[in-house]
mmCIF file of C-alpha atoms in Angstrom:
data_model
loop_
_atom_site.group_PDB
_atom_site.id
_atom_site.type_symbol
_atom_site.label_atom_id
_atom_site.label_comp_id
_atom_site.label_asym_id
_atom_site.label_seq_id
_atom_site.Cartn_x
_atom_site.Cartn_y
_atom_site.Cartn_z
ATOM 1 C CA MET A 10 222.857 -39.778 -163.669
ATOM 2 C CA ASP A 11 222.277 -39.557 -159.678
ATOM 3 C CA LEU A 12 223.661 -36.956 -158.181
ATOM 4 C CA ARG A 13 225.789 -38.541 -155.513
ATOM 5 C CA LYS A 14 227.309 -39.797 -159.285
ATOM 6 C CA LEU A 15 227.409 -36.605 -160.200
ATOM 7 C CA LYS A 16 229.245 -35.381 -156.647
ATOM 8 C CA THR A 17 232.171 -37.558 -156.686
ATOM 9 C CA LEU A 18 232.825 -36.545 -160.047
ATOM 10 C CA ILE A 19 232.895 -33.083 -159.791
ATOM 11 C CA ASP A 20 235.365 -33.963 -156.313
ATOM 12 C CA LEU A 21 237.804 -36.015 -158.007
ATOM 13 C CA VAL A 22 237.899 -33.365 -161.424
ATOM 14 C CA SER A 23 238.181 -30.215 -158.373
ATOM 15 C CA GLU A 24 241.117 -32.727 -156.481
ATOM 16 C CA SER A 25 243.063 -33.666 -159.634
ATOM 17 C CA ASN A 26 244.989 -31.767 -162.581
ATOM 18 C CA ILE A 27 241.934 -32.236 -164.897
ATOM 19 C CA ALA A 28 240.858 -28.850 -166.042
ATOM 20 C CA GLU A 29 237.817 -30.928 -167.864
ATOM 21 C CA LEU A 30 235.908 -33.952 -167.834
ATOM 22 C CA GLU A 31 232.710 -35.036 -170.486
ATOM 23 C CA ILE A 32 230.587 -38.178 -169.421
ATOM 24 C CA THR A 33 228.396 -39.012 -171.866
ATOM 25 C CA GLU A 34 225.456 -41.837 -170.355
ATOM 26 C CA ASN A 35 221.632 -43.131 -171.450
ATOM 27 C CA GLU A 36 220.527 -40.011 -169.827
ATOM 28 C CA GLY A 37 222.479 -37.422 -171.652
ATOM 29 C CA LYS A 38 225.769 -35.765 -170.941
ATOM 30 C CA VAL A 39 227.384 -33.927 -168.137
ATOM 31 C CA ARG A 40 230.912 -31.853 -168.440
ATOM 32 C CA ILE A 41 232.790 -30.778 -165.399
ATOM 33 C CA VAL A 42 235.079 -27.974 -166.210
ATOM 34 C CA LYS A 43 237.680 -26.631 -163.008
ATOM 35 C CA SER A 44 237.256 -23.167 -162.915
ATOM 36 C CA GLY A 45 239.624 -21.277 -160.592
ATOM 37 C CA GLY A 46 240.589 -24.270 -158.792
ATOM 38 C CA THR A 47 236.791 -25.117 -158.584
ATOM 39 C CA ALA A 48 235.024 -27.285 -160.475
ATOM 40 C CA PHE A 49 231.309 -26.994 -161.686
ATOM 41 C CA ALA A 50 228.802 -29.193 -163.279
ATOM 42 C CA ALA A 51 226.790 -28.277 -166.808
ATOM 43 C CA PRO A 52 224.419 -30.273 -167.969
ATOM 44 C CA MET A 53 223.654 -30.819 -171.918
ATOM 45 C CA MET A 54 220.573 -31.554 -172.901
ATOM 46 C CA THR A 55 220.342 -33.141 -176.044
ATOM 47 C CA MET A 56 217.234 -32.598 -177.556
ATOM 48 C CA PRO A 57 215.975 -32.059 -180.930
ATOM 49 C CA MET A 58 215.310 -28.510 -180.692
ATOM 50 C CA GLN A 59 218.227 -27.625 -179.742
ATOM 51 C CA THR A 60 221.387 -27.135 -182.390
ATOM 52 C CA ALA A 61 223.583 -28.124 -180.550
ATOM 53 C CA PRO A 62 225.191 -27.995 -176.657
ATOM 54 C CA ALA A 63 227.125 -24.562 -176.053
ATOM 55 C CA PRO A 64 230.459 -24.824 -174.365
ATOM 56 C CA ALA A 65 230.712 -24.233 -170.680
ATOM 57 C CA ALA A 66 231.206 -20.512 -169.665
ATOM 58 C CA ALA A 67 235.062 -21.723 -168.122
ATOM 59 C CA SER A 68 235.961 -23.632 -171.409
ATOM 60 C CA PRO A 69 238.744 -22.629 -173.338
ATOM 61 C CA VAL A 70 237.106 -23.126 -176.407
ATOM 62 C CA ALA A 71 236.760 -20.043 -178.783
ATOM 63 C CA PRO A 72 232.872 -18.582 -179.090
ATOM 64 C CA THR A 73 231.000 -20.304 -181.686
ATOM 65 C CA ALA A 74 228.413 -18.261 -184.015
ATOM 66 C CA LEU A 75 225.551 -19.335 -181.648
ATOM 67 C CA GLU A 76 227.342 -16.758 -178.838
ATOM 68 C CA ALA A 77 228.412 -14.053 -180.652
ATOM 69 C CA PRO A 78 224.621 -12.393 -180.801
ATOM 70 C CA ALA A 79 224.072 -12.913 -177.446
ATOM 71 C CA ALA A 80 227.163 -10.095 -176.672
ATOM 72 C CA PRO A 81 226.232 -7.089 -177.278
ATOM 73 C CA ALA A 82 228.828 -4.451 -178.177
ATOM 74 C CA ALA A 83 228.160 -1.608 -175.589
ATOM 75 C CA ALA A 84 224.277 -2.555 -174.571
ATOM 76 C CA ALA A 85 222.984 0.865 -173.263
ATOM 77 C CA GLY A 86 221.340 -0.245 -169.840
ATOM 78 C CA HIS A 87 221.377 -2.460 -167.785
ATOM 79 C CA VAL A 88 221.940 -6.741 -168.452
ATOM 80 C CA VAL A 89 220.196 -8.923 -167.284
ATOM 81 C CA LYS A 90 222.448 -12.010 -167.211
ATOM 82 C CA SER A 91 221.844 -16.157 -166.479
ATOM 83 C CA PRO A 92 222.608 -17.422 -162.968
ATOM 84 C CA MET A 93 223.041 -20.307 -164.384
ATOM 85 C CA VAL A 94 222.858 -23.003 -167.355
ATOM 86 C CA GLY A 95 220.390 -24.218 -168.384
ATOM 87 C CA THR A 96 217.269 -23.593 -171.231
ATOM 88 C CA TYR A 97 215.725 -20.177 -171.704
ATOM 89 C CA TYR A 98 211.723 -20.196 -172.050
ATOM 90 C CA ALA A 99 209.933 -17.083 -172.755
ATOM 91 C CA SER A 100 206.698 -17.997 -170.940
ATOM 92 C CA SER A 101 205.645 -20.367 -167.707
ATOM 93 C CA THR A 102 203.505 -22.415 -170.096
ATOM 94 C CA PRO A 103 205.041 -24.251 -173.510
ATOM 95 C CA GLY A 104 202.913 -21.781 -176.314
ATOM 96 C CA GLY A 105 202.019 -19.640 -173.246
ATOM 97 C CA LYS A 106 202.195 -15.396 -173.563
ATOM 98 C CA PRO A 107 205.905 -14.468 -172.596
ATOM 99 C CA LEU A 108 206.838 -12.931 -169.427
ATOM 100 C CA VAL A 109 207.608 -9.947 -170.601
ATOM 101 C CA ASP A 110 208.182 -8.368 -174.390
ATOM 102 C CA ILE A 111 210.295 -5.832 -175.811
ATOM 103 C CA GLY A 112 208.631 -2.523 -174.040
ATOM 104 C CA SER A 113 207.222 -4.571 -170.873
ATOM 105 C CA SER A 114 208.006 -2.329 -167.858
ATOM 106 C CA VAL A 115 209.445 -3.958 -165.275
ATOM 107 C CA LYS A 116 210.049 -4.153 -161.294
ATOM 108 C CA VAL A 117 212.257 -5.353 -159.487
ATOM 109 C CA GLY A 118 212.054 -9.370 -158.585
ATOM 110 C CA GLN A 119 209.128 -9.285 -161.217
ATOM 111 C CA ALA A 120 209.810 -12.669 -163.162
ATOM 112 C CA VAL A 121 210.635 -11.911 -166.499
ATOM 113 C CA CYS A 122 211.681 -15.334 -167.682
ATOM 114 C CA ILE A 123 212.589 -19.067 -166.419
ATOM 115 C CA ILE A 124 215.837 -21.468 -167.209
ATOM 116 C CA GLU A 125 215.591 -25.000 -166.454
ATOM 117 C CA ALA A 126 217.734 -26.993 -165.045
ATOM 118 C CA MET A 127 218.555 -30.446 -164.003
ATOM 119 C CA LYS A 128 214.828 -30.515 -165.133
ATOM 120 C CA ILE A 129 214.444 -27.883 -162.323
ATOM 121 C CA MET A 130 211.997 -24.560 -163.016
ATOM 122 C CA ASN A 131 214.031 -21.271 -162.254
ATOM 123 C CA GLU A 132 212.212 -17.598 -162.437
ATOM 124 C CA ILE A 133 214.837 -15.242 -162.934
ATOM 125 C CA GLU A 134 213.706 -11.479 -161.692
ATOM 126 C CA ALA A 135 214.763 -8.235 -162.618
ATOM 127 C CA ASP A 136 217.309 -6.779 -160.378
ATOM 128 C CA VAL A 137 216.260 -3.111 -161.257
ATOM 129 C CA ALA A 138 213.003 -1.552 -162.762
ATOM 130 C CA GLY A 139 212.773 0.133 -166.296
ATOM 131 C CA THR A 140 211.792 -0.722 -169.827
ATOM 132 C CA VAL A 141 212.734 -3.775 -171.160
ATOM 133 C CA THR A 142 214.842 -2.716 -174.533
ATOM 134 C CA GLN A 143 215.900 -5.401 -175.921
ATOM 135 C CA VAL A 144 215.679 -9.666 -175.542
ATOM 136 C CA LEU A 145 219.105 -11.324 -176.552
ATOM 137 C CA VAL A 146 218.062 -15.284 -176.164
ATOM 138 C CA GLN A 147 215.261 -16.810 -178.265
ATOM 139 C CA ASN A 148 212.488 -19.757 -176.479
ATOM 140 C CA GLY A 149 214.137 -23.072 -175.775
ATOM 141 C CA GLN A 150 217.665 -21.399 -176.268
ATOM 142 C CA ALA A 151 220.556 -23.247 -173.849
ATOM 143 C CA VAL A 152 222.164 -20.219 -172.343
ATOM 144 C CA GLU A 153 225.203 -20.820 -170.424
ATOM 145 C CA PHE A 154 226.057 -18.835 -166.991
ATOM 146 C CA GLY A 155 226.792 -15.121 -166.650
ATOM 147 C CA GLN A 156 224.898 -15.049 -170.442
ATOM 148 C CA PRO A 157 223.008 -11.949 -171.577
ATOM 149 C CA LEU A 158 219.526 -12.823 -171.883
ATOM 150 C CA PHE A 159 218.017 -8.960 -171.560
ATOM 151 C CA VAL A 160 218.493 -5.036 -171.663
ATOM 152 C CA ILE A 161 216.322 -3.142 -169.451
ATOM 153 C CA GLU A 162 216.952 0.826 -170.035
#
């Protein structure tokens, strides 16, 4: 789906009483969800290695079993959250060494993972210095906006 068409759909959802719109085309699915008066698009990848697309962050749908382990109960330390919807990758190359593991020391601004969104690879950086104590997602997993990725102490 081209960007002009996507922007038009987002504008239509923003200006209407529709809370959610999902469109399926040959290239894949796009789900547009209105959150607090503004709409945003969440590309839903339909690749064989994924089990199922996760619902958008603002969706009123109940949490699925995939999301349950991603929400640590009172995690000690600082939680690094996903700034976007996309696919999480632990390393910068397929099959490569992860950017960080449990026990890795990180500095502010150091790349900790990659999130692919709309075929763009985005480096996610640590916003605090410390030691990675938990990795809350698996390589190749779809992540939502605001989903916890790491715990750094």
